[in-house]
Coordinates of C-alpha atoms in Angstrom, one line a residue:
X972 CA 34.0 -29.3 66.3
X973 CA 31.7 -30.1 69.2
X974 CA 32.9 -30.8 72.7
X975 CA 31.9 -33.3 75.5
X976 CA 29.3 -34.1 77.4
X977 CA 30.6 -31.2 80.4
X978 CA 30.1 -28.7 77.8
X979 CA 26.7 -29.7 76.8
X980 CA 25.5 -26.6 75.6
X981 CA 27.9 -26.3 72.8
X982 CA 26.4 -30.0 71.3
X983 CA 27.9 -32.0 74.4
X984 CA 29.9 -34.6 72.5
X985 CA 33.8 -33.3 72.7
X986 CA 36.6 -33.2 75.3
X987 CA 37.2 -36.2 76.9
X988 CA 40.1 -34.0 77.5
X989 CA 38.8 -32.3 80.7
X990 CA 40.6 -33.6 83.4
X991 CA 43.6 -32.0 81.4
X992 CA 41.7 -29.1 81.3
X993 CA 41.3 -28.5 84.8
X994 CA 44.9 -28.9 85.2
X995 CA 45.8 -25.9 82.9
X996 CA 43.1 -23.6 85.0
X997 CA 45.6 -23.1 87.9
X998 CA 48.3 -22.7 85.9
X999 CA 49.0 -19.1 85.2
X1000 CA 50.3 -18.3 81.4
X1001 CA 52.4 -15.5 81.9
X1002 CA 53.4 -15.2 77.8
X1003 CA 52.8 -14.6 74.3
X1004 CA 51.5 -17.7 72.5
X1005 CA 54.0 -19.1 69.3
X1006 CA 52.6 -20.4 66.3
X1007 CA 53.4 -20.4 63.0
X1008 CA 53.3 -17.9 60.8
X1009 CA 52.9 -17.6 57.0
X1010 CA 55.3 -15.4 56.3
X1011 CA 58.1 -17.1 54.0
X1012 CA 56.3 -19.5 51.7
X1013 CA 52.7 -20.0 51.6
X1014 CA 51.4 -23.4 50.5
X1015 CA 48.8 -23.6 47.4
X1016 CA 48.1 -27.4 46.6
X1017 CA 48.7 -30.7 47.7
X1018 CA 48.3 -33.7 45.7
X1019 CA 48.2 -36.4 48.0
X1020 CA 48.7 -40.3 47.3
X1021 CA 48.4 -43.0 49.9
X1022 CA 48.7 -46.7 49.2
X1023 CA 47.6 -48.7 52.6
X1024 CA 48.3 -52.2 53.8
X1025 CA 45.4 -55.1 53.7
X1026 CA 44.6 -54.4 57.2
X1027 CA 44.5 -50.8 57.5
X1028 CA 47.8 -50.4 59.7
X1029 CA 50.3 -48.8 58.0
X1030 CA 51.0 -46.7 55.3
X1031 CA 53.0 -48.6 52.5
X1032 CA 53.8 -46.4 50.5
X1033 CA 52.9 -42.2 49.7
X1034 CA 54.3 -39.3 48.3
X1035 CA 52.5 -35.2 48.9
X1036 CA 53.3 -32.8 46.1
X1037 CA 53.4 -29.6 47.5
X1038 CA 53.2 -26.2 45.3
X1039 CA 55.0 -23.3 47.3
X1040 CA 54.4 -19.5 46.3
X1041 CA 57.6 -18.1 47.7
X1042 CA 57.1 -14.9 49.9
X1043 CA 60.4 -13.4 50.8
X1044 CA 63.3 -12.5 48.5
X1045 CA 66.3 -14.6 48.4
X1046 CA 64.3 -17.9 50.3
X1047 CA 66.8 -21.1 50.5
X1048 CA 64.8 -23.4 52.9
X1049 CA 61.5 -24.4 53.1
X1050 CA 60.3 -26.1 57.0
X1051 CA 57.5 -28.4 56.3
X1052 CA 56.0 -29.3 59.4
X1053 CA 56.1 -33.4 59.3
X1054 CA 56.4 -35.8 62.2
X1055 CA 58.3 -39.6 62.8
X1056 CA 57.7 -41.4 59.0
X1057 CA 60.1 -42.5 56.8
X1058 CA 61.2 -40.4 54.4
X1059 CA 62.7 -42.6 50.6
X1060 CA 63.1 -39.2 48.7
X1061 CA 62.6 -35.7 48.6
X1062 CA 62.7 -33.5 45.5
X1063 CA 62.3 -30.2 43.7
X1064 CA 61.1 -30.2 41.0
X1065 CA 61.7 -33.3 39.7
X1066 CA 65.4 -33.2 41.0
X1067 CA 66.8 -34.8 44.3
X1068 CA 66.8 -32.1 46.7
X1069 CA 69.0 -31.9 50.5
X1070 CA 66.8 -31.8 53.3
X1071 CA 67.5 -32.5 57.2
X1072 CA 65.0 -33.1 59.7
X1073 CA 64.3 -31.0 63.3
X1074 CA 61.6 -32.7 65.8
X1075 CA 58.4 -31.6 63.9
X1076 CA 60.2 -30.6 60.8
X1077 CA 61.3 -31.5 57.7
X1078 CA 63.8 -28.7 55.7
X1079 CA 64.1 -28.7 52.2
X1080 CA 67.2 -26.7 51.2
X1081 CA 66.6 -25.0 47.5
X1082 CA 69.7 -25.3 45.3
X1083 CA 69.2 -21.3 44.7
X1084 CA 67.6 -19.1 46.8
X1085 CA 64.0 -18.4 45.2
X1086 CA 62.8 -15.4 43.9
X1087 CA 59.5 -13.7 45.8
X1088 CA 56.4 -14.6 44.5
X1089 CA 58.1 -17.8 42.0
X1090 CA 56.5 -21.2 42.7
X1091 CA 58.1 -24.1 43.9
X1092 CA 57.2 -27.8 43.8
X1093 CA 58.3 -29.9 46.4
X1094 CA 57.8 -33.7 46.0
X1095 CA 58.5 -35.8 49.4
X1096 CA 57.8 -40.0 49.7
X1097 CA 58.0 -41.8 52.8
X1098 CA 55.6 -44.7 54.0
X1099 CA 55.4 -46.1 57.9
X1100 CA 52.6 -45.6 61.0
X1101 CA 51.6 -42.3 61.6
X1102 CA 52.1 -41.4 64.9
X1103 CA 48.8 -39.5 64.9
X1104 CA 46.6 -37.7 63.0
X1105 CA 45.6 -40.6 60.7
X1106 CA 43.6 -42.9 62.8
X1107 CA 44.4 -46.4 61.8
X1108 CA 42.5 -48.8 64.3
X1109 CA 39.2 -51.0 64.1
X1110 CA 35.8 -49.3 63.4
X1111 CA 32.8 -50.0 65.6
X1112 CA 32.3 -53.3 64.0
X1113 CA 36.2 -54.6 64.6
X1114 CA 36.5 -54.0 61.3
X1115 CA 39.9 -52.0 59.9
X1116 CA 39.5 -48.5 59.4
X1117 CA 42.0 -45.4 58.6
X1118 CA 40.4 -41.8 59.4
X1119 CA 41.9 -38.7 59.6
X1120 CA 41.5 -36.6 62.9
X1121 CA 43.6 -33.7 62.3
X1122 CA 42.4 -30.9 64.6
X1123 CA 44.4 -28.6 65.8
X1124 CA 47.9 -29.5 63.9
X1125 CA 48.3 -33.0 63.9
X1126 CA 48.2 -33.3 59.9
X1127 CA 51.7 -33.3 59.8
X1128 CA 51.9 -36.2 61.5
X1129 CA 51.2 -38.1 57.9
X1130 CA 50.9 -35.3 55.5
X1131 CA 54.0 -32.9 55.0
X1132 CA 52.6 -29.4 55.1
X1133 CA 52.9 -25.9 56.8
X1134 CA 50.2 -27.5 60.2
X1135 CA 47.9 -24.1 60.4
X1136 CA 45.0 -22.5 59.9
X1137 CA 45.4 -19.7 58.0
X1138 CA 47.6 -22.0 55.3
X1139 CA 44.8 -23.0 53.0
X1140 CA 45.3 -25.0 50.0
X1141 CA 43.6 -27.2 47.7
X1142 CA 44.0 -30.6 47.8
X1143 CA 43.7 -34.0 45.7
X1144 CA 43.6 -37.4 47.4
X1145 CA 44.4 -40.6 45.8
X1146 CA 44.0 -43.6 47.8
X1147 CA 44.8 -47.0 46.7
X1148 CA 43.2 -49.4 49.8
X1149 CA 42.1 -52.8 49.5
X1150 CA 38.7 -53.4 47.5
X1151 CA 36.8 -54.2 49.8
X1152 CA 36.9 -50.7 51.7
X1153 CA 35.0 -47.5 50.2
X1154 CA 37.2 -44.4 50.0
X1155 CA 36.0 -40.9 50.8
X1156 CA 38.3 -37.7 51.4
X1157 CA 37.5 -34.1 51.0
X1158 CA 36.0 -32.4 47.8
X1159 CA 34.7 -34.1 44.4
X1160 CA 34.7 -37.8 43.8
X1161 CA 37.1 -38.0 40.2
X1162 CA 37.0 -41.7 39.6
X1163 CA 38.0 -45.2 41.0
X1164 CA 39.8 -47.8 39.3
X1165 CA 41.1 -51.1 39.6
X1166 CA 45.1 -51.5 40.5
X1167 CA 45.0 -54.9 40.6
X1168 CA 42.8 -57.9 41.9
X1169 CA 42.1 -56.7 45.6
X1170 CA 43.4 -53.3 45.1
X1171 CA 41.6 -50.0 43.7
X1172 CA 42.4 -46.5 44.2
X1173 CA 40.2 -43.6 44.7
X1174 CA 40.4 -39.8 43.7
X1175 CA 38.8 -37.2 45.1
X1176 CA 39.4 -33.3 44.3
X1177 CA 39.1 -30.5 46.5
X1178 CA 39.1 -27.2 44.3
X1179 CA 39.0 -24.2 46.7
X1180 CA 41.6 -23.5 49.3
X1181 CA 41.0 -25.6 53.0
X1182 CA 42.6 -25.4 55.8
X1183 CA 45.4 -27.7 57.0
X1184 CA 43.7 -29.6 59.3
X1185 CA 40.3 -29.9 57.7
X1186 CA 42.4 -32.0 54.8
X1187 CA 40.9 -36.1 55.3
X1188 CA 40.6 -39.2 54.0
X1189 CA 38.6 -42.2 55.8
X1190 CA 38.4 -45.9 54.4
X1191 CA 36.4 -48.5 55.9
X1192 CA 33.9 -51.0 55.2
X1193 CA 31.1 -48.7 54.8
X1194 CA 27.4 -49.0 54.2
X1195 CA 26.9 -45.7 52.1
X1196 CA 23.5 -44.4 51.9
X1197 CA 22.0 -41.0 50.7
X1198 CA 18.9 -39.6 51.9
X1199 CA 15.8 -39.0 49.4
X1200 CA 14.5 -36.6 48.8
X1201 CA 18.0 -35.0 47.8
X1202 CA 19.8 -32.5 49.6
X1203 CA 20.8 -28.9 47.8
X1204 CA 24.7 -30.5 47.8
X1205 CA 25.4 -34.2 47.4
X1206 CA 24.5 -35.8 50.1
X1207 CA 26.3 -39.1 52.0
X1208 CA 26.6 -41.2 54.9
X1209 CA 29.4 -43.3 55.8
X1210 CA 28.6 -45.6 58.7
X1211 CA 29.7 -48.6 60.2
X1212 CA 27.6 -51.5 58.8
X1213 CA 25.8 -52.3 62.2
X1214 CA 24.7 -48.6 62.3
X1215 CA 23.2 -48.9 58.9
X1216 CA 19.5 -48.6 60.5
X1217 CA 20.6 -45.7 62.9
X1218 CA 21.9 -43.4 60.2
X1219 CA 19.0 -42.2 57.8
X1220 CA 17.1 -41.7 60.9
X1221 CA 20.4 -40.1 63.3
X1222 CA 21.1 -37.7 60.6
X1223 CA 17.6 -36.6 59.8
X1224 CA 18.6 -32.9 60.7
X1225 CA 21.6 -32.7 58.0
X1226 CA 19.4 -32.0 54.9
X1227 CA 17.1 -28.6 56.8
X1228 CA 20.5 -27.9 58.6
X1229 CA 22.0 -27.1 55.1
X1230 CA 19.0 -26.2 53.6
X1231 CA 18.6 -23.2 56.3
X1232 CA 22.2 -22.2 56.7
X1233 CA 22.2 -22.0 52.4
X1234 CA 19.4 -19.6 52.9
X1235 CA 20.5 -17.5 55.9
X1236 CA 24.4 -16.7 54.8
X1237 CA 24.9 -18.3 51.2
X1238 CA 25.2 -21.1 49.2
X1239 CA 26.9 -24.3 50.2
X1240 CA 30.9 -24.1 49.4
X1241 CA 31.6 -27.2 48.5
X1242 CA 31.4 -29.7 46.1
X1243 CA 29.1 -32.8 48.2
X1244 CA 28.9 -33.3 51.7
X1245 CA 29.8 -36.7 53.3
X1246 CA 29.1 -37.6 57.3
X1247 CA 31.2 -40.4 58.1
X1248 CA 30.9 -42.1 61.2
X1249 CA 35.0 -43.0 62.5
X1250 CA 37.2 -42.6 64.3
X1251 CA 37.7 -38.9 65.7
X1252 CA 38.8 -37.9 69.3
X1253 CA 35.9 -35.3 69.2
X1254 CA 31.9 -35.6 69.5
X1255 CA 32.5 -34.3 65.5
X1256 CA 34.9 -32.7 63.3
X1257 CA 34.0 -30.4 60.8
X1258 CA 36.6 -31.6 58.1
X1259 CA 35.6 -29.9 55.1
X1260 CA 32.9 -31.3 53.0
X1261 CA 33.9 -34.9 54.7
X1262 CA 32.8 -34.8 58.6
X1263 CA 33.4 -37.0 61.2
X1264 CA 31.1 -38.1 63.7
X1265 CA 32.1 -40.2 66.9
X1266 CA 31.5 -44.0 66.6
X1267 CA 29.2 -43.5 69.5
X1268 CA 27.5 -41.4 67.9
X1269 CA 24.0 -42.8 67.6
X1270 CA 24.8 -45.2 70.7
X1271 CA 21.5 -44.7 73.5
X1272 CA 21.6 -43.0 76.0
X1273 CA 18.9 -42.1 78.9
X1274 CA 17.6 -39.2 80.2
X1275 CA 17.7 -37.3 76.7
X1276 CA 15.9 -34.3 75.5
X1277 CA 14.0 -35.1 71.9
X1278 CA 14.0 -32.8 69.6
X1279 CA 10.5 -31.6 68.6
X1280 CA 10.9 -31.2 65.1
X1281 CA 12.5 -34.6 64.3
X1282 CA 11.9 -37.1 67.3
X1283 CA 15.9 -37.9 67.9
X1284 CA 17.7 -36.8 70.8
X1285 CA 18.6 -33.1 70.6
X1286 CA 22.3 -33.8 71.1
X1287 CA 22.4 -35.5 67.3
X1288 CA 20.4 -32.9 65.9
X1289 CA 22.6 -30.2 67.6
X1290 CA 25.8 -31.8 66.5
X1291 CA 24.9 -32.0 63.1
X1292 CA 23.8 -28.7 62.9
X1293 CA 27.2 -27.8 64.7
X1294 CA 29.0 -29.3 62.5
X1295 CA 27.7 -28.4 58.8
X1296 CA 27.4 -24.5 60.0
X1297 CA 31.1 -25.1 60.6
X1298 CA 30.9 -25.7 56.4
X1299 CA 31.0 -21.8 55.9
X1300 CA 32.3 -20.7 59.3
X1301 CA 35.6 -22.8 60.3
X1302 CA 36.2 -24.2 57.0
X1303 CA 35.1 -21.3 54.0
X1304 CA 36.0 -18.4 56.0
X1305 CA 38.6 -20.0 58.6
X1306 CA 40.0 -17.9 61.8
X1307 CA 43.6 -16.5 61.1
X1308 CA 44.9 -17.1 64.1
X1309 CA 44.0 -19.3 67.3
X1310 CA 43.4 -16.6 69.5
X1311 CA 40.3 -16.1 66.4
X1312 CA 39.3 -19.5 67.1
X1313 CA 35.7 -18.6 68.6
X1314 CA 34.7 -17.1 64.6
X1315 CA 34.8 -20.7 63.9
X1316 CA 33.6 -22.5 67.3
X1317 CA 31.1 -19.8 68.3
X1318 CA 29.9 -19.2 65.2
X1319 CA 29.2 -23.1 64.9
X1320 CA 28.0 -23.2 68.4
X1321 CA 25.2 -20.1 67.6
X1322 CA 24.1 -21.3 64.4
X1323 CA 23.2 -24.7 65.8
X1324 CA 21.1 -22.7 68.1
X1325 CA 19.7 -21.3 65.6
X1326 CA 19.1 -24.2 63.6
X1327 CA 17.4 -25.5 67.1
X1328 CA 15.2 -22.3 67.1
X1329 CA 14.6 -22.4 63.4
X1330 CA 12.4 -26.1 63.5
X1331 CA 11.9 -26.5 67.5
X1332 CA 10.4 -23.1 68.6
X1333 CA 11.4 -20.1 70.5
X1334 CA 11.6 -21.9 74.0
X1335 CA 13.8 -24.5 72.5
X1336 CA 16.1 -21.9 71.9
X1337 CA 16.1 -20.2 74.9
X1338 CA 16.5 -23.0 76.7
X1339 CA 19.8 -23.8 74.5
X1340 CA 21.6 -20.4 75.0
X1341 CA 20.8 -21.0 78.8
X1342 CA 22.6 -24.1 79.1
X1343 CA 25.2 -22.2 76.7
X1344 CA 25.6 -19.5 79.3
X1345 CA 25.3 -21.9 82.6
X1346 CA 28.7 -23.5 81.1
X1347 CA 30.6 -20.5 80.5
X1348 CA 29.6 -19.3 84.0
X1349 CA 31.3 -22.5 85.5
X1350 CA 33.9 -22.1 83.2
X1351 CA 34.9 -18.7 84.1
X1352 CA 34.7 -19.5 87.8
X1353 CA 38.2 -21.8 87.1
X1354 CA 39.7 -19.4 84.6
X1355 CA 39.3 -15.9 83.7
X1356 CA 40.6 -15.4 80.0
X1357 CA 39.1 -13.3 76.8
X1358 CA 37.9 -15.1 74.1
X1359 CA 40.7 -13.3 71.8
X1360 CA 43.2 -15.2 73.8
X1361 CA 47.1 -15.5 72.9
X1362 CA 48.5 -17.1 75.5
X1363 CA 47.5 -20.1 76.1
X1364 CA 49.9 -22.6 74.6
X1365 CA 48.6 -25.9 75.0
X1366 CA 45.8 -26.0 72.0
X1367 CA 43.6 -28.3 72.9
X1368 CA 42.9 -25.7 75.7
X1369 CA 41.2 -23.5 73.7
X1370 CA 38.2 -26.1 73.2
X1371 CA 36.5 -24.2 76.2
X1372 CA 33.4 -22.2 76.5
X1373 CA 35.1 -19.2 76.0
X1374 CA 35.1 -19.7 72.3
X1375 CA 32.4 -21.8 72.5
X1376 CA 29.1 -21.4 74.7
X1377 CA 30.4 -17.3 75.2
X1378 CA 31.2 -17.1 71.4
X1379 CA 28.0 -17.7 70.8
X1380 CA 26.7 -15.5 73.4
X1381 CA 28.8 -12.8 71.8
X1382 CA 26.6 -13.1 68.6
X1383 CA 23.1 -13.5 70.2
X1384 CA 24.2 -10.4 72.0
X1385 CA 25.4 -8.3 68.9
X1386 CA 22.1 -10.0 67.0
X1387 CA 19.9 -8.4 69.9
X1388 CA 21.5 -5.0 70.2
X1389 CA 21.7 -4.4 65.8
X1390 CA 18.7 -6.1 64.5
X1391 CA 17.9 -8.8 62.6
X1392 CA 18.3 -6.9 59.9
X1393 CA 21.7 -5.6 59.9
X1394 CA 23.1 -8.8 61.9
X1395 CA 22.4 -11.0 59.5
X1396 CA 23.3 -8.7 56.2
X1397 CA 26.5 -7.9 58.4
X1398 CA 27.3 -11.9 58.6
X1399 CA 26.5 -12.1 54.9
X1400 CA 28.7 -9.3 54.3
X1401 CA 32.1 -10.7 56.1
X1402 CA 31.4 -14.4 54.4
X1403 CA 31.6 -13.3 50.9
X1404 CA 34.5 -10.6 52.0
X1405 CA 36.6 -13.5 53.6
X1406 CA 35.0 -16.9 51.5
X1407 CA 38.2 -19.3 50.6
X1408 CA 40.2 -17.4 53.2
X1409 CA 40.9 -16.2 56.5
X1410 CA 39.1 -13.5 58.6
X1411 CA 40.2 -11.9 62.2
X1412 CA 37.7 -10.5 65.0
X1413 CA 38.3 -7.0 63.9
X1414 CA 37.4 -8.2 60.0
X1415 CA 33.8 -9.4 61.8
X1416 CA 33.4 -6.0 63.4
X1417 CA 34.0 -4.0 60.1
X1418 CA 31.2 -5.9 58.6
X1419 CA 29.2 -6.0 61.6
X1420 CA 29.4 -1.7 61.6
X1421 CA 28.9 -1.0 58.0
X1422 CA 26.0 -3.0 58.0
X1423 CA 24.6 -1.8 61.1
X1424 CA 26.1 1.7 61.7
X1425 CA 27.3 1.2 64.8
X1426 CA 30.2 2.1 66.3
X1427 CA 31.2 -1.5 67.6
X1428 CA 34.8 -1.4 69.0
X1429 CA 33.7 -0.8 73.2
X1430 CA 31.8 -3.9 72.5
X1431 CA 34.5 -5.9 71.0
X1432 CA 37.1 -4.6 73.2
X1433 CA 34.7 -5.3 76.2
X1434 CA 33.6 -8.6 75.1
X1435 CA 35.8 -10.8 72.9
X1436 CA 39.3 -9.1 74.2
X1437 CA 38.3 -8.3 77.7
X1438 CA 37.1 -10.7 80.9
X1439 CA 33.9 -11.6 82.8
X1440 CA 30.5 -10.5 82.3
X1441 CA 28.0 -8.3 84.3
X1442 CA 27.0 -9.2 87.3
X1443 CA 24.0 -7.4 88.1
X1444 CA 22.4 -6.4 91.5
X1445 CA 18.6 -4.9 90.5
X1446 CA 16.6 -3.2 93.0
X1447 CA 13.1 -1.0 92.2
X1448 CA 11.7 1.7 94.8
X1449 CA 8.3 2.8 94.0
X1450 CA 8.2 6.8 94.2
X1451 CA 4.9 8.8 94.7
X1452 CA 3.5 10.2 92.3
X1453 CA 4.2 7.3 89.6
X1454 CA 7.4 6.8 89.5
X1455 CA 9.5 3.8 89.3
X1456 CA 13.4 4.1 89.8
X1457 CA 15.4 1.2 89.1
X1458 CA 19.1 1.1 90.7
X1459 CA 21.7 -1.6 88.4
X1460 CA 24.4 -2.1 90.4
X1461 CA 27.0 -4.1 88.0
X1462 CA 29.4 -6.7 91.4
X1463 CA 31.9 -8.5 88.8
X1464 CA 35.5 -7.8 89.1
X1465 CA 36.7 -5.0 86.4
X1466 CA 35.2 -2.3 84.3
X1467 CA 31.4 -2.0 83.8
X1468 CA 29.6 -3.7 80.8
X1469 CA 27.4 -1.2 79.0
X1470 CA 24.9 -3.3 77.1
X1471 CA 21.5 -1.7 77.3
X1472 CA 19.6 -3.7 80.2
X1473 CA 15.6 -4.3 78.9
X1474 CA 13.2 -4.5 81.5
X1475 CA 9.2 -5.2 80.9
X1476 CA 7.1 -3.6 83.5
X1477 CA 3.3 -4.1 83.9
X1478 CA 1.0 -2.3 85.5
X1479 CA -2.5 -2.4 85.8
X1480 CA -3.1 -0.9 82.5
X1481 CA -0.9 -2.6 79.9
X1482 CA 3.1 -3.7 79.7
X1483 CA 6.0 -1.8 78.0
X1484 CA 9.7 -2.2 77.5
X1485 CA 12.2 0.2 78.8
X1486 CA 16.0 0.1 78.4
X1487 CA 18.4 0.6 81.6
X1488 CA 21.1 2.0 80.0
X1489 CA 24.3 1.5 82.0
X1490 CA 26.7 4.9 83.0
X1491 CA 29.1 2.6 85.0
X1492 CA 29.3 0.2 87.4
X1493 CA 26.2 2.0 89.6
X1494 CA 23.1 3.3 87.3
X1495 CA 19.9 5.0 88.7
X1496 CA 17.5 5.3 86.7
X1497 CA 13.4 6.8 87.1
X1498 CA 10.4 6.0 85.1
X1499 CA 7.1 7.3 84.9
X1500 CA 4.3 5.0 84.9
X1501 CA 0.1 4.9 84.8
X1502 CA 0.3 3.2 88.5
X1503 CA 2.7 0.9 90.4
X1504 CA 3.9 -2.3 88.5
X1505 CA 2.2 -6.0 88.9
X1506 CA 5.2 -7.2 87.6
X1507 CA 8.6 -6.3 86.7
X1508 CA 11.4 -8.3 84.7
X1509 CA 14.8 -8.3 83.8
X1510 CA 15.7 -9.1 80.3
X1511 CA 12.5 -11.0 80.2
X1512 CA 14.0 -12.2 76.3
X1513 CA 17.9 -13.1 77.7
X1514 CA 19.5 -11.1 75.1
X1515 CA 22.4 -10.3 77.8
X1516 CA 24.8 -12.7 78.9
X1517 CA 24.6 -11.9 82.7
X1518 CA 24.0 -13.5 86.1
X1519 CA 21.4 -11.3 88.0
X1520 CA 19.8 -10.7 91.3
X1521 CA 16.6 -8.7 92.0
X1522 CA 15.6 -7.3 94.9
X1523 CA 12.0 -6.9 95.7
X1524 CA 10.4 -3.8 95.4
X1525 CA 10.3 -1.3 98.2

């Protein structure tokens, strides 16, 4: 996902949702977040089928097949989450089954309690307007459109499911919609037919387990194109017709975006890759193999910074980027709880960065993880939280540049301090180990150390389930004969940070690197140099995420 404009760094295209935000700063969070748990059923495959009105406004007619593996002894009820539609039937299977419905909910009582580990199939129809997550309203074009825009649980709202992340399933989508629309949902295009005259239904096939809100369909009258020379997947756009022209050109970055992320963690996961241009409350959602751009998405704007490799403005190429790196991180290897959130959103936010870095150059780059680190600065002057954060209840809260903009941080700082080497054969590592499932922060640091062997839990604690950052107060004396001491004072609120502190120094005769190694929050340290420096500077590469002052030498 990518956030607004205010949170440019990230891709700057998500959270019209900030005055909200702002709100929830000052108010203090004193508990515990709830979510669900998968800890009584587990779901393994929906088959979904929709049947939609002429114009795109309600849903006539649908009924999800859901396949249950049963995890606790002696289970009687299973709680779908599901929101206001009207239910006709609900059976198991193939018989009429009690249920009774709870705000959110939807019980299914089991006419014998189920065995652990038995499979149950639980059929429910119902037809009406979604109250939310599927987005029936005009496209950009005032032309009738339905798109899903799940993120964070509002699948339930149209789809009966268990409505989190770490409940993965597969999922098949039929979708009978009027003929003149084009159909496209997650995984592999199966076939379209006819149902009659100005009806035809489409059937797509995701094969490997997604998560709950990642689960879409969009329908619309589409221009579909698909860029040439192919891509390594299937490549496709879905765009309203009047951005037919924009498209090829806006989403020039999707083919090396895929291309590089292939060859830096693994192959492509999925079966095709469709970017769709709808309607979704976010700059983009990463909906797995079927993403969903913002229909101002190509829109003008002024004042933008071009990219260098492509000629559009950075913002689409960062999106883009953002968005398909969520294809292995967010979707393939999904966060198992919220407070996990930043191993889909940082990770996203980094690789995009490093796509940036990849085709525009090394000060393109830097200049990105600046911006990244300027909006977690102002962030963190509202609200002072850890990334690994479990109490903040209202969801949508969590799209801040905790587990965004410092997320990414996080990684640049871990890919400094290991190597390139062992960083990215550590990131290889916990992708396969966690493909098609869920991962936690400690199952990123277990890959991270046996790739690296480093002993990475101060770092973790310090920096994804502690506060702040350093704050850092540098001041050089010049001692006779030849020596240089450096005092780090470290001002932030809390603990010291330890992160090894680099620090180019030139003199007369050449330049070297030396590292300030932090003891605490006040470290003095003395080097011996060929004559006093020209020039001294801290971090001169920004592979620390700090605010600094430096005192002139005395």
């Amino acid at each position: 996902m990518n956030t607004s404009r205010e949170l440019e760094a990230v891709t700057r295209v998500r959270l019209s949702l900030l005055a909200a935000l702002l709100i929830s700063f000052a108010t203090p969070v004193l508990a515990t977040r709830h979510e669900r748990t998968v800890d009584a059923w587990r779901p393994l495959a929906y088959k979904v089928a929709i049947t939609l009105n002429d114009d795109l406004t309600t849903i006539t007619k649908a009924r999800t097949e859901i396949t249950i593996q049963v995890l606790r002894e002696g289970l009687a009820l299973i709680d779908l989450d599901f929101g206001e539609m009207n239910i006709d039937t609900v059976t198991i299977g193939g018989q009429v089954a009690k249920f009774d419905r709870a705000p959110g909910l939807l019980n299914v009582h089991l006419a014998n309690p189920a065995a652990k580990d038995s499979r149950v199939v639980i059929a429910v129809e119902y037809h009406g307007k979604p109250r939310d997550g599927l987005i029936l309203t005009a496209d950009k074009d005032g032309k009738p459109s339905a798109t899903g825009d799940n993120w964070p649980n509002r699948v339930h709202h149209w789809i009966p499911c268990l409505d989190h992340p770490s409940a993965k399933a597969t999922v098949t989508f039929s979708v009978t919609a009027p003929a003149r629309d084009l159909v496209v949902a997650n995984g592999r295009f199966d076939r379209v037919s006819d149902t009659s005259p100005n009806l035809r239904t489409w059937t797509y096939t995701e094969g490997v387990p997604i998560p709950a809100y990642c689960m879409v369909i969009a329908v619309g009258e589409y221009a579909k194109l698909e860029p040439k020379p192919p891509a390594i997947t299937p490549l496709s756009y879905y765009v309203p017709q009047s951005d037919t022209r924009s498209a090829m050109r806006g989403f020039v970055a999707a083919t090396p975006s895929l291309k590089f992320f292939s060859e830096t963690i693994a192959p492509y996961p999925y079966e095709k890759l469709a970017l769709i241009v709808g309607a979704t409350r976010f700059g983009g959602m990463e909906n797995s193999s079927a993403i969903v751009f913002a229909s101002t998405l190509f829109d003008s704007k002024t004042d933008q910074r071009m990219s260098r490799a492509f000629n559009i403005p950075e913002r689409l190429e960062d999106v883009v980027a953002h968005e398909i790196a969520h294809q292995w991180f967010g979707d393939s290897v999904t966060e198992s709880t919220w407070s996990d959130l930043w191993l889909s959103e940082g990770f996203a936010t980094y690789f995009a960065g490093l796509m940036e870095q990849q085709v525009d150059g090394e000060d393109a780059f830097r200049a990105y993880m600046k911006r990244a680190a300027d909006a977690y600065f102002a962030y963190e002057k509202q609200r002072r939280t850890p990334i690994h954060d479990t109490e903040t209840e209202d969801l949508m809260a969590l799209l801040n540049p905790n587990n965004y903009q410092k997320g990414a941080w996080v990684l640049h700082m871990l890919r400094s301090q290991l190597g390139d080497d062992a960083f990215f054969r550590g990131l290889r590592d916990y992708y396969l180990t966690h493909k098609n499932a869920t991962a936690t922060s400690d199952d990123l640091r277990d890959a991270l150390e046996k790739s690296s062997g480093s002993d990475l839990k101060d770092f973790f604690a310090r920096w994804v389930y502690g506060v702040g950052h350093p704050q850092y107060e540098v001041r050089t004396d010049w001692l006779l004969p030849n020596v240089l001491r450096i005092t780090a004072r470290q001002l932030q609120q809390g603990s010291a940070f330890s992160d090894p502190l680099p620090i180019r120094l030139t003199t007369a005769k050449g330049t070297q690197i030396v590292l300030l190694k932090p003891t605490g929050k006040e470290t003095v340290a003395d080097f011996h140099l060929d004559g006093p420096p020209t020039n001294i500077e801290v971090d001169p590469a920004n592979t620390v995420l700090k605010e600094l002052i430096v005192r002139p030498m005395m």
